[in-house]
Each structure stands twice: as structure tokens, then as C-alpha cells.
Amino acid sequence: MDSEDALRGSTAKVVELLGCQIVEGGKPRDQHLTVDAVMHEFGITRPMAREALQTLHQKGLINLQPRIGATVQALERWDLLDPDVIAWRLEVAPDSQMRSLTELREVIEPRAARLAALSRSAEVCHDLTSQARTLLALSEEPDFAQPREGAAIRQRFRDVDAAFHRTLLAGSRNELFLRLSHPVVMALNHRIDRDWAGGHQDVTVTSARAAVGADTVQSYPTRPEPIAMWLHMGLAYAVDQGLATASEAFAEAILAEIRGGRLQDPAVLDHLRAGLDEFNANGLPTAHRDGFRDAMAALVRARRAPVVVMGVTGCGKTTVGQYLAESLRVPFEEGDRFHSRRNRESMERGDRLDDRSRSPWLAAIAGRMRAAGSEEGLVITCSSLRRIYREMLRVARADAFFVHLELGQDEATARVAGRQSHYMPASLVPSQFEDLEPLQDDEVGMTIDATLPVERIVAEVQTELARHTRGR
Ligand SMILES: Nc1ncnc2c1ncn2[C@@H]1O[C@H](COP(=O)(O)OP(=O)(O)O)[C@@H](O)[C@H]1O
Ligand SMILES: O=C(O)[C@H](O)[C@@H](O)[C@H](O)[C@H](O)COP(=O)(O)O
């Protein structure tokens, strides 16, 4: 059967193809979609073409008028909660649709959790706790990540996870929340299907504002993160204990976990701490109490490693550092401010610094890093060109995380020359490259292309930091 034959007899397929074209922007708003055109484009009969257009009209994608034909409608008119429309948008623009769905979940799930705890229906409590225990057990199955042997385990995990989140929404006793369970489950499934199928790992950020909000939806790991499973357990048992604040905090943390770095957000952790204060871990099955307590203790006590943004002059340390600090909600410190007047004047004159002149500067930066509270965090800029300089900073804080912004010499020269009101002359750029000893594999941190958009750099750093924090 060739593809035209396959289309024949399948109005649904034509609806899907047309739907995808429309949500992708492939059909201009002013273009008329006539029954004849659809018949010809897809090689289908007139009644089928009519039915296809009728279906798209019902979904709000087109406006169908008798004798005139159809025109594509503006996005606001689409039935954006229609399962097909969601599926098509996931197909053509997965990252933006996933972001919308996740933002929706962030609004409704914590609220639903709160309401579920307040109404505390016996059936909902029973289902949630048993689903959470099943999820934990499945995630610990040795074969979980095995491509073939694990398939049935993963499928079951996917189903139980969907059931868990649906139960939570049903537990709110708000029919409108329950109505949203379909998009929620589609978001859950998409994340699992895409990533367990070896799908893409792109970090997508659309705007600077988005990056500041750590606006990335993390790829699903090959095996569920233990912390996510413990948070599901906490949520289920908090609802069971009728604890509104704790239930809301666990639901919020589950959503934060899938967003790069946001589980380290002080606001999320504060809510979780407050929730844990009222939570009775003895309400958990005996076998799970210690695991839960250890996981929560590690999470709420999560130390925030100081981040040192390093690299040659002009690589973007200040620009990226400020953004990153704002995004992580930690203090920002400009390392240049610790230079002595003498150092500054040297550079201004075009005289390069050396180990000796840098030594007091590095000591001052080390002092600032030492002073940063381990839970408060810090982003500090420091060119840290040589490895021994980084060793000095690591003596102050062994947990320092270095972000090396890697830039070519020509680009650095252009950036420094183009920068107004800064003491560093472009003539010193070559000396910076002579001194530079790039961050090495055995040093904690990451190297990233400094020509990427700032928001993308920040998003990737956050993802890497979150991974690093979890792995510690
Ligand atoms: N990722 C980037 N893409 C394009 N321009 C950038 C980027 N990061 C920084 N810049 C620009 O390069 C110049 C140097 O950046 P700056 O943050 O002052 O670097 P540094 O603190 O490392 O000397 C500034 O004009 C800044 O706007
Ligand atoms: O060790 C050094 O030679 C300086 O610290 C140098 O690396 C630093 O880059 C300058 O202070 C200029 O400041 P910017 O890096 O912000 O341009």
C-alpha cells in the first residue's frame, strides 16, 4: 500500500496532517481551505474532505463557513486543551508546548494537592499511597533501564505515574481540575516517551526572562530520580495525613525537580522545610522511613556551591555571572572589585599582571568565597586564568564550581575593544591567552562556548549545577 492508499479511508490521518500543518504555521491565516483543495492535496473523497474540515472547525483551528470555505483561525481561538491539538503541538513544537503544559501543572497540581489534603477522601488516600509505593518499587527494579527487559517495567511505571497525577487532581474534588488531567498526563507521557526513547536532550529557552526563571524542562533520566520518587511518597502520605501545606510543598517540589535547578530555589526549599515540619515520617511504611528521611535531609540541607565564572577578559564573566546569580537567587560578586588600585592602574597602562600582583587579589576573592554561607550560595567572577589560581580558590572552598566561558582571541579582542568605560585595554588580550590554562577534566565545573546566547549559557549552567548537586 503506498502512502496515498494509506490516506484514502483515513479521515483521521488527514485531520492530523492538516492539524500539524496549521499548528506549525504552514497554512497562512488568509489562505482559504476549500473542500476541493483538501480532496486534491490528500487524494480523498469529498465527504471525507468535508468531515476533515468539520473536525478542524470543531477544534477551533479553522473557521468553516458554508459556500465560502475555511480560513485558519488565530491561536487564541484554538481549543488548546483538546488532546489532538496538544498532541500536534507536541509534535511540531515540543519544547514550547511542554513549557506551557509544565507551567499549567505548576499552577494546578500544588493547589490540587492542598485541596486533596483538606478533603482527605479515603479512596484517594488509599490510591495515592499505593501508587507512590509502586512507583518507588518500580524505579528501584534492577532491570528498569535495560532496553528490552525493562520495557514492561517502564510501561507500568508510566501508567502508574499517570494514575497518580490523575488521582491527585480527582482528589481536589474540583471537576475543572480533573478536566485538566488529560493535558497533565500528556505532559508526563511525552517527557517519558521522548527521553526513554532516547529522544532529544536539548535545553530550550526562548527568552532572557525565561532563563532567569530556570525555564527549562529537564529531560527525563533513564531511570527516575530517587528524589522524585521520595517526593511522590511524601505527597501521597501528606495528603493521607491531611496536611495541606506539606502536600502543596511536595507537589511544588515535584514540579521544581523537572525544571533545571529549581529544586535548589530557596523559596521551594523553604516551603518544603515548612511542610516537613508538620509531616510525620512515621506515617510512612517502616521500610521506607529511613530512605525518605535521608533523601529529605540531603535535599533541604543542599549546600550551594560557590560558582566562579572564569575566562579571559571580555568572555562574558560579568554578563553571565549577573544573570546566573539572578536566576539562582544567590548573591553576585564582581571579582574585579577586589583588584588593588595599583593592579587596576597597571592594566589601564597596558601592563599585564603576573602571579605576584594577582596574589593579593586572589586572596581577597578566596576570602569572599569563604565568607559565603554554604546555604546562601554565591556567584563570583574571577578570570582564574591559571590552574594554580583556581587551586587557591579551592583551598578557600573545596566545593567551588568553575564555569569556564571559552572564547577565541579575535572575538575577545572585538568585545573588549567595543566595551566602553572599562579599564581593561584590548592590547592586553593576547597576554590573557598566554596565561590561560583552560579548565581541565579533573577540575569540578564545566566549559561552555561563550558565543552562545547568554540565556542559553545560564540555562546550561543551571542544568549542570543541578546534576552536580544531585550527584554529590
Ligand atoms: N554570550 C555573549 N554573547 C554576545 N556578547 C556577549 C556575551 N557575553 C558578553 N557579551 C558582551 O561582551 C562584552 C564583554 O562582556 P563582559 O561580561 O564585560 O566580560 P568579562 O566580564 O568577562 O570581561 C560585553 O559588551 C557584553 O555585552
Ligand atoms: O588576572 C587578570 O589579568 C585580570 O583579573 C583579568 O583577567 C581581568 O579580566 C581584568 O580584571 C579585566 O576585567 P574583565 O575580565 O572583567 O574584563
XYZ file of C-alpha atoms and ligand atoms in Angstrom:
516
model
C 0.000 0.000 0.000
C 1.566 3.330 -0.950
C 1.085 6.396 1.168
C -1.797 7.723 -0.907
C -3.663 4.463 -0.467
C -2.988 4.666 3.230
C -4.526 8.113 3.323
C -7.569 7.021 1.470
C -10.012 5.734 4.040
C -8.372 7.574 6.841
C -10.003 10.899 7.541
C -8.290 10.890 10.914
C -4.918 10.859 9.220
C -5.861 13.823 7.053
C -7.124 15.700 10.101
C -3.804 15.011 11.801
C -1.734 16.131 8.812
C -3.750 19.281 8.335
C -3.780 19.919 12.082
C 0.010 19.626 12.250
C 0.388 21.937 9.253
C -1.824 24.532 10.895
C -0.209 24.452 14.336
C 3.184 24.623 12.665
C 2.119 27.785 10.861
C 2.242 26.036 7.491
C -1.146 27.338 6.430
C -1.312 31.120 6.323
C -4.188 32.823 8.111
C -5.563 34.404 4.958
C -5.444 31.242 2.859
C -8.788 29.661 2.008
C -9.021 25.941 2.593
C -11.593 24.588 0.208
C -13.043 21.101 0.134
C -11.681 20.737 -3.396
C -8.187 21.694 -2.379
C -8.207 19.210 0.515
C -9.563 16.467 -1.807
C -6.725 17.060 -4.216
C -3.964 17.563 -1.702
C -4.717 14.303 0.091
C -6.408 12.275 -2.644
C -9.579 11.725 -0.640
C -13.287 11.824 -1.387
C -15.454 14.908 -0.997
C -17.341 13.622 2.104
C -14.008 12.788 3.742
C -12.581 16.227 2.971
C -15.737 17.818 4.363
C -15.553 15.727 7.505
C -11.871 16.591 7.983
C -12.584 20.317 7.745
C -15.572 19.948 10.049
C -13.384 18.276 12.676
C -10.765 21.014 12.465
C -13.537 23.576 12.759
C -14.752 21.911 15.955
C -11.255 22.140 17.363
C -11.188 25.847 16.585
C -8.268 25.611 14.178
C -10.292 26.835 11.220
C -13.425 28.828 10.705
C -15.672 26.964 8.306
C -18.356 28.941 6.562
C -20.893 27.453 4.150
C -20.073 28.178 0.487
C -17.094 30.356 1.454
C -14.762 27.650 2.680
C -12.432 27.753 5.631
C -9.780 30.095 6.983
C -7.184 29.312 9.603
C -8.031 30.821 12.967
C -5.710 32.715 15.318
C -4.096 30.629 18.067
C -6.332 32.136 20.765
C -9.303 30.509 19.082
C -7.854 27.023 19.005
C -9.140 24.531 21.525
C -5.770 24.406 23.219
C -6.823 21.733 25.707
C -8.063 19.372 23.003
C -5.949 16.189 23.198
C -5.340 16.217 19.436
C -4.302 19.860 19.410
C -1.912 19.189 22.293
C -0.529 16.127 20.513
C 0.044 18.079 17.294
C 1.720 20.929 19.126
C 3.900 18.421 20.971
C 4.800 17.019 17.581
C 5.747 20.269 15.871
C 6.981 22.412 18.765
C 7.635 20.052 21.672
C 9.647 22.411 23.824
C 7.239 25.285 23.792
C 4.223 23.019 24.303
C 5.975 21.218 27.154
C 6.819 24.529 28.754
C 3.185 25.615 28.601
C 1.994 22.303 29.986
C 4.546 22.365 32.788
C 3.606 25.914 33.713
C -0.018 24.825 33.827
C 0.913 21.900 36.060
C 2.836 24.246 38.344
C -0.320 26.213 38.919
C -2.825 23.424 39.362
C -1.039 20.496 40.955
C 0.138 22.145 44.180
C -3.324 23.638 44.578
C -4.988 20.302 43.868
C -2.682 18.670 46.423
C -3.753 21.190 49.036
C -7.448 20.590 48.315
C -6.945 16.821 48.279
C -5.355 17.011 51.744
C -8.246 19.109 53.024
C -10.921 16.720 51.752
C -8.821 13.627 52.502
C -11.056 11.077 50.879
C -10.275 7.524 51.998
C -10.249 6.248 48.452
C -7.911 8.976 47.182
C -5.550 8.448 50.135
C -5.504 4.726 49.549
C -4.842 5.107 45.823
C -2.188 7.782 46.136
C -0.184 5.964 48.789
C -0.312 2.672 46.967
C 0.610 4.307 43.639
C 3.532 6.149 45.264
C 4.830 2.885 46.786
C 4.502 1.165 43.426
C 6.374 3.962 41.660
C 9.199 3.751 44.175
C 9.393 -0.034 43.864
C 9.328 0.055 40.058
C 12.009 2.751 39.936
C 14.255 0.503 42.020
C 13.831 -2.537 39.759
C 17.318 -3.595 38.636
C 16.178 -4.035 35.041
C 14.411 -0.700 34.836
C 16.846 0.894 32.404
C 17.522 -2.258 30.357
C 16.327 -1.573 26.816
C 14.422 -4.820 26.366
C 13.995 -6.426 29.793
C 12.916 -3.100 31.278
C 10.247 -2.272 28.707
C 7.335 -3.732 30.674
C 8.579 -2.157 33.915
C 8.851 1.238 32.289
C 5.427 0.905 30.725
C 3.930 0.076 34.076
C 5.784 2.977 35.669
C 4.393 5.308 33.009
C 0.838 4.099 33.674
C 1.089 4.306 37.450
C 2.665 7.763 37.265
C -0.229 8.950 35.097
C -2.720 7.373 37.514
C -1.012 9.051 40.479
C -1.297 12.522 39.000
C -4.855 11.890 37.852
C -5.813 10.701 41.338
C -4.333 13.867 42.800
C -6.440 16.068 40.525
C -9.525 13.975 41.243
C -8.721 14.285 44.946
C -9.133 18.053 44.694
C -12.846 17.409 44.194
C -12.826 20.196 41.655
C -14.205 18.986 38.366
C -12.316 21.648 36.432
C -9.016 20.425 37.834
C -9.979 16.896 36.933
C -10.808 18.107 33.445
C -7.155 19.126 33.166
C -5.862 15.655 33.919
C -5.599 14.857 30.239
C -3.061 17.577 29.403
C -1.186 16.756 32.614
C -0.908 13.111 31.650
C 0.087 14.037 28.107
C 2.918 16.132 29.528
C 4.042 13.263 31.774
C 3.922 10.760 28.961
C 5.620 12.975 26.457
C 8.544 13.516 28.762
C 8.894 9.815 29.431
C 8.334 8.698 25.835
C 10.697 11.261 24.374
C 13.513 10.592 26.749
C 13.165 6.881 27.316
C 13.006 6.518 23.570
C 16.440 8.142 23.506
C 14.884 11.385 22.379
C 16.453 14.775 22.315
C 18.322 16.363 25.170
C 18.134 19.964 24.048
C 17.865 22.652 26.589
C 15.475 25.173 25.167
C 14.994 28.650 26.378
C 13.089 31.200 24.411
C 13.812 34.406 26.176
C 16.110 36.039 28.619
C 13.263 36.210 31.084
C 12.740 32.505 30.645
C 16.329 31.748 31.558
C 16.078 33.797 34.685
C 13.246 31.560 35.746
C 15.286 28.421 35.053
C 12.778 27.802 32.395
C 13.883 24.511 31.111
C 12.060 21.256 31.266
C 14.606 18.683 32.198
C 14.948 15.576 30.110
C 13.656 12.516 31.856
C 16.501 10.402 33.169
C 16.951 6.798 32.009
C 15.846 5.839 35.483
C 13.581 8.011 37.618
C 15.463 10.220 40.051
C 15.205 8.772 43.592
C 14.452 12.231 44.949
C 11.414 12.484 42.646
C 10.137 9.144 43.963
C 10.569 10.229 47.589
C 8.702 13.442 46.843
C 5.803 11.403 45.411
C 5.829 9.326 48.610
C 5.844 12.495 50.702
C 2.962 13.944 48.718
C 0.824 10.817 48.982
C 1.347 10.455 52.723
C 0.948 14.185 53.353
C -2.484 14.005 51.698
C -3.158 10.909 53.787
C -2.248 12.868 56.921
C -4.498 15.739 55.836
C -1.588 18.198 55.709
C -2.411 20.988 53.272
C 0.877 22.890 53.470
C 3.050 19.804 53.215
C 1.004 18.387 50.328
C 1.310 21.627 48.428
C 5.048 21.817 49.118
C 5.702 18.264 47.910
C 3.696 18.864 44.732
C 5.580 22.096 44.114
C 8.908 20.302 44.640
C 7.950 17.527 42.202
C 7.401 20.150 39.527
C 10.572 22.008 40.514
C 12.563 18.808 40.137
C 11.802 18.640 36.443
C 12.902 22.234 35.912
C 16.640 22.736 35.722
C 17.986 23.869 39.044
C 14.697 24.963 40.512
C 14.684 22.378 43.259
C 17.520 24.419 44.740
C 15.341 27.532 44.702
C 15.288 28.874 48.274
C 11.544 29.547 48.044
C 10.815 25.926 47.083
C 13.120 24.633 49.811
C 11.559 26.934 52.394
C 8.109 25.592 51.572
C 9.426 22.073 51.765
C 11.065 22.708 55.130
C 7.783 24.114 56.428
C 5.921 21.124 55.022
C 8.365 18.660 56.556
C 7.960 20.335 59.936
C 4.342 19.248 60.017
C 4.885 15.934 58.245
C 5.043 12.753 60.284
C 7.563 10.434 58.635
C 6.422 7.660 60.972
C 3.247 7.586 58.920
C 5.284 6.020 56.100
C 5.679 2.250 55.866
C 8.537 1.192 58.188
C 10.770 0.060 55.329
C 10.657 3.497 53.726
C 11.140 5.793 56.712
C 14.926 5.950 56.679
C 15.163 6.358 52.915
C 12.663 9.185 52.995
C 14.330 10.942 55.924
C 17.789 10.690 54.348
C 16.559 11.977 50.982
C 14.722 14.927 52.515
C 17.596 15.811 54.839
C 20.001 15.828 51.893
C 17.617 17.960 49.882
C 16.722 20.662 52.363
C 20.273 20.906 53.572
C 21.517 21.059 49.976
C 24.698 23.026 50.123
C 25.028 25.672 47.485
C 28.455 25.535 45.981
C 30.002 28.896 45.144
C 30.184 29.344 41.385
C 33.261 31.003 39.903
C 32.722 32.346 36.382
C 36.154 32.322 34.746
C 37.890 33.076 31.465
C 39.821 35.766 29.637
C 38.815 39.385 29.652
C 35.695 40.012 27.575
C 34.486 36.399 27.640
C 31.284 37.473 29.413
C 32.017 36.760 33.083
C 30.146 39.803 34.339
C 27.224 39.472 31.959
C 26.737 35.735 32.519
C 27.571 35.929 36.236
C 24.880 38.530 36.936
C 22.271 36.575 35.037
C 23.211 33.337 36.701
C 23.099 34.834 40.182
C 19.693 36.352 39.497
C 18.458 33.072 38.184
C 19.813 31.037 41.107
C 18.758 33.775 43.502
C 22.138 33.952 45.147
C 24.397 36.979 45.738
C 26.584 38.179 42.878
C 30.093 39.465 43.331
C 32.262 41.149 40.709
C 35.788 39.822 41.212
C 37.378 42.862 39.555
C 36.383 44.980 42.511
C 38.967 43.150 44.645
C 41.867 44.391 42.493
C 44.126 46.939 44.186
C 44.331 50.381 42.710
C 47.817 49.535 41.636
C 46.679 46.478 39.680
C 43.979 48.460 38.004
C 46.379 51.207 37.035
C 48.821 48.648 35.649
C 46.160 47.171 33.434
C 44.970 50.593 32.396
C 48.512 51.421 31.289
C 48.587 48.186 29.318
C 50.886 46.336 31.714
C 49.854 42.770 32.298
C 49.511 41.320 35.767
C 51.640 38.410 36.951
C 51.465 35.778 39.673
C 52.796 38.193 42.219
C 50.455 41.079 41.503
C 47.499 38.739 41.275
C 48.221 37.024 44.567
C 46.556 39.535 46.958
C 43.619 39.833 44.571
C 43.090 36.072 44.562
C 43.428 36.010 48.355
C 40.671 38.617 48.612
C 38.422 36.634 46.301
C 39.135 33.488 48.295
C 38.172 35.396 51.431
C 34.878 36.437 49.900
C 34.150 32.846 48.896
C 34.974 31.594 52.362
C 32.579 34.143 53.830
C 29.660 32.931 51.688
C 27.328 30.769 53.733
C 27.111 27.220 52.444
C 23.356 27.526 52.097
C 23.380 31.109 50.857
C 25.474 30.456 47.736
C 27.487 32.899 45.636
C 28.320 33.643 42.026
C 31.651 35.415 41.684
C 33.595 36.442 38.597
C 37.322 35.821 38.517
C 39.351 35.244 35.389
C 41.182 32.391 37.250
C 43.423 32.039 34.230
C 45.951 29.621 35.667
C 45.287 26.350 37.393
C 47.252 27.408 40.480
C 44.912 30.369 40.855
C 41.974 28.018 40.861
C 43.741 25.848 43.421
C 43.999 28.910 45.664
C 40.258 29.436 45.439
C 39.607 25.762 46.079
C 41.608 25.969 49.278
C 39.036 28.511 50.437
C 36.085 26.478 49.197
C 36.723 22.906 48.164
C 33.221 22.757 46.661
C 33.797 25.647 44.226
C 32.218 25.050 40.808
C 34.058 26.723 37.911
C 32.309 27.845 34.756
C 34.852 28.495 32.037
C 33.459 30.740 29.308
C 35.522 29.768 26.318
C 36.147 32.426 23.688
C 38.538 32.844 20.761
C 41.124 35.605 20.789
C 39.630 37.585 17.893
C 36.195 37.616 19.453
C 37.640 38.604 22.857
C 39.561 41.456 21.247
C 36.469 42.686 19.439
C 34.385 42.553 22.597
C 36.951 44.348 24.767
C 37.568 46.996 22.114
C 33.825 47.560 21.821
C 33.286 47.879 25.572
C 33.028 51.439 26.862
C 34.209 52.766 30.204
C 36.261 49.794 31.324
C 39.853 49.936 32.462
C 40.986 46.848 30.568
C 42.566 47.716 27.193
C 42.279 45.418 24.176
C 46.070 45.419 23.938
C 46.169 43.083 26.970
C 44.027 40.418 25.342
C 46.953 38.417 23.880
C 48.606 38.224 27.319
C 45.417 36.776 28.752
C 45.572 33.948 26.226
C 49.242 33.391 27.030
C 48.378 32.941 30.703
C 45.216 30.940 30.169
C 45.280 27.322 31.315
C 41.809 26.054 30.369
C 39.706 24.266 32.957
C 40.619 20.592 32.897
C 38.518 17.455 33.097
C 39.602 16.648 36.637
C 38.518 20.075 37.914
C 34.955 20.451 39.166
C 32.989 22.624 36.797
C 32.210 22.993 33.136
C 33.415 24.686 29.975
C 30.938 26.342 27.689
C 31.074 28.213 24.394
C 30.973 31.899 25.337
C 29.461 32.892 21.992
C 26.159 31.183 22.787
C 23.315 33.490 23.798
C 23.639 34.454 27.468
C 20.300 32.920 28.402
C 21.319 29.601 26.871
C 24.616 29.619 28.757
C 22.792 30.288 32.014
C 20.274 27.523 31.345
C 23.015 25.000 30.644
C 24.996 26.005 33.699
C 21.906 25.570 35.857
C 21.228 22.148 34.438
C 24.802 21.082 35.046
C 24.843 22.542 38.548
C 21.632 20.742 39.424
C 23.109 17.480 38.139
C 26.273 18.102 40.107
C 24.362 18.899 43.294
C 22.254 15.757 42.977
C 25.310 13.618 42.374
C 27.201 14.898 45.389
N 27.243 35.428 25.292
C 27.501 36.646 24.778
N 27.190 36.910 23.504
C 27.453 38.134 22.985
N 28.017 39.154 23.658
C 28.346 38.938 24.934
C 28.094 37.686 25.566
N 28.528 37.760 26.829
C 29.023 39.011 26.980
N 28.915 39.713 25.856
C 29.384 41.090 25.635
O 30.807 41.049 25.632
C 31.336 42.151 26.324
C 32.198 41.658 27.475
O 31.375 41.052 28.439
P 31.703 41.120 29.980
O 30.583 40.470 30.701
O 32.082 42.506 30.399
O 33.003 40.164 30.040
P 34.088 39.969 31.188
O 33.438 40.309 32.494
O 34.484 38.545 31.090
O 35.221 40.867 30.844
C 30.156 42.999 26.783
O 29.972 44.026 25.849
C 28.995 42.040 26.764
O 27.792 42.671 26.500
O 44.039 38.370 36.144
C 43.958 39.319 35.362
O 44.749 39.566 34.444
C 42.748 40.206 35.462
O 41.953 39.914 36.537
C 41.978 39.995 34.229
O 41.901 38.603 33.998
C 40.622 40.537 34.315
O 39.990 40.011 33.258
C 40.649 42.033 34.358
O 40.451 42.425 35.675
C 39.708 42.712 33.447
O 38.387 42.552 33.819
P 37.357 41.753 32.907
O 37.803 40.337 32.855
O 36.051 41.937 33.580
O 37.460 42.342 31.561
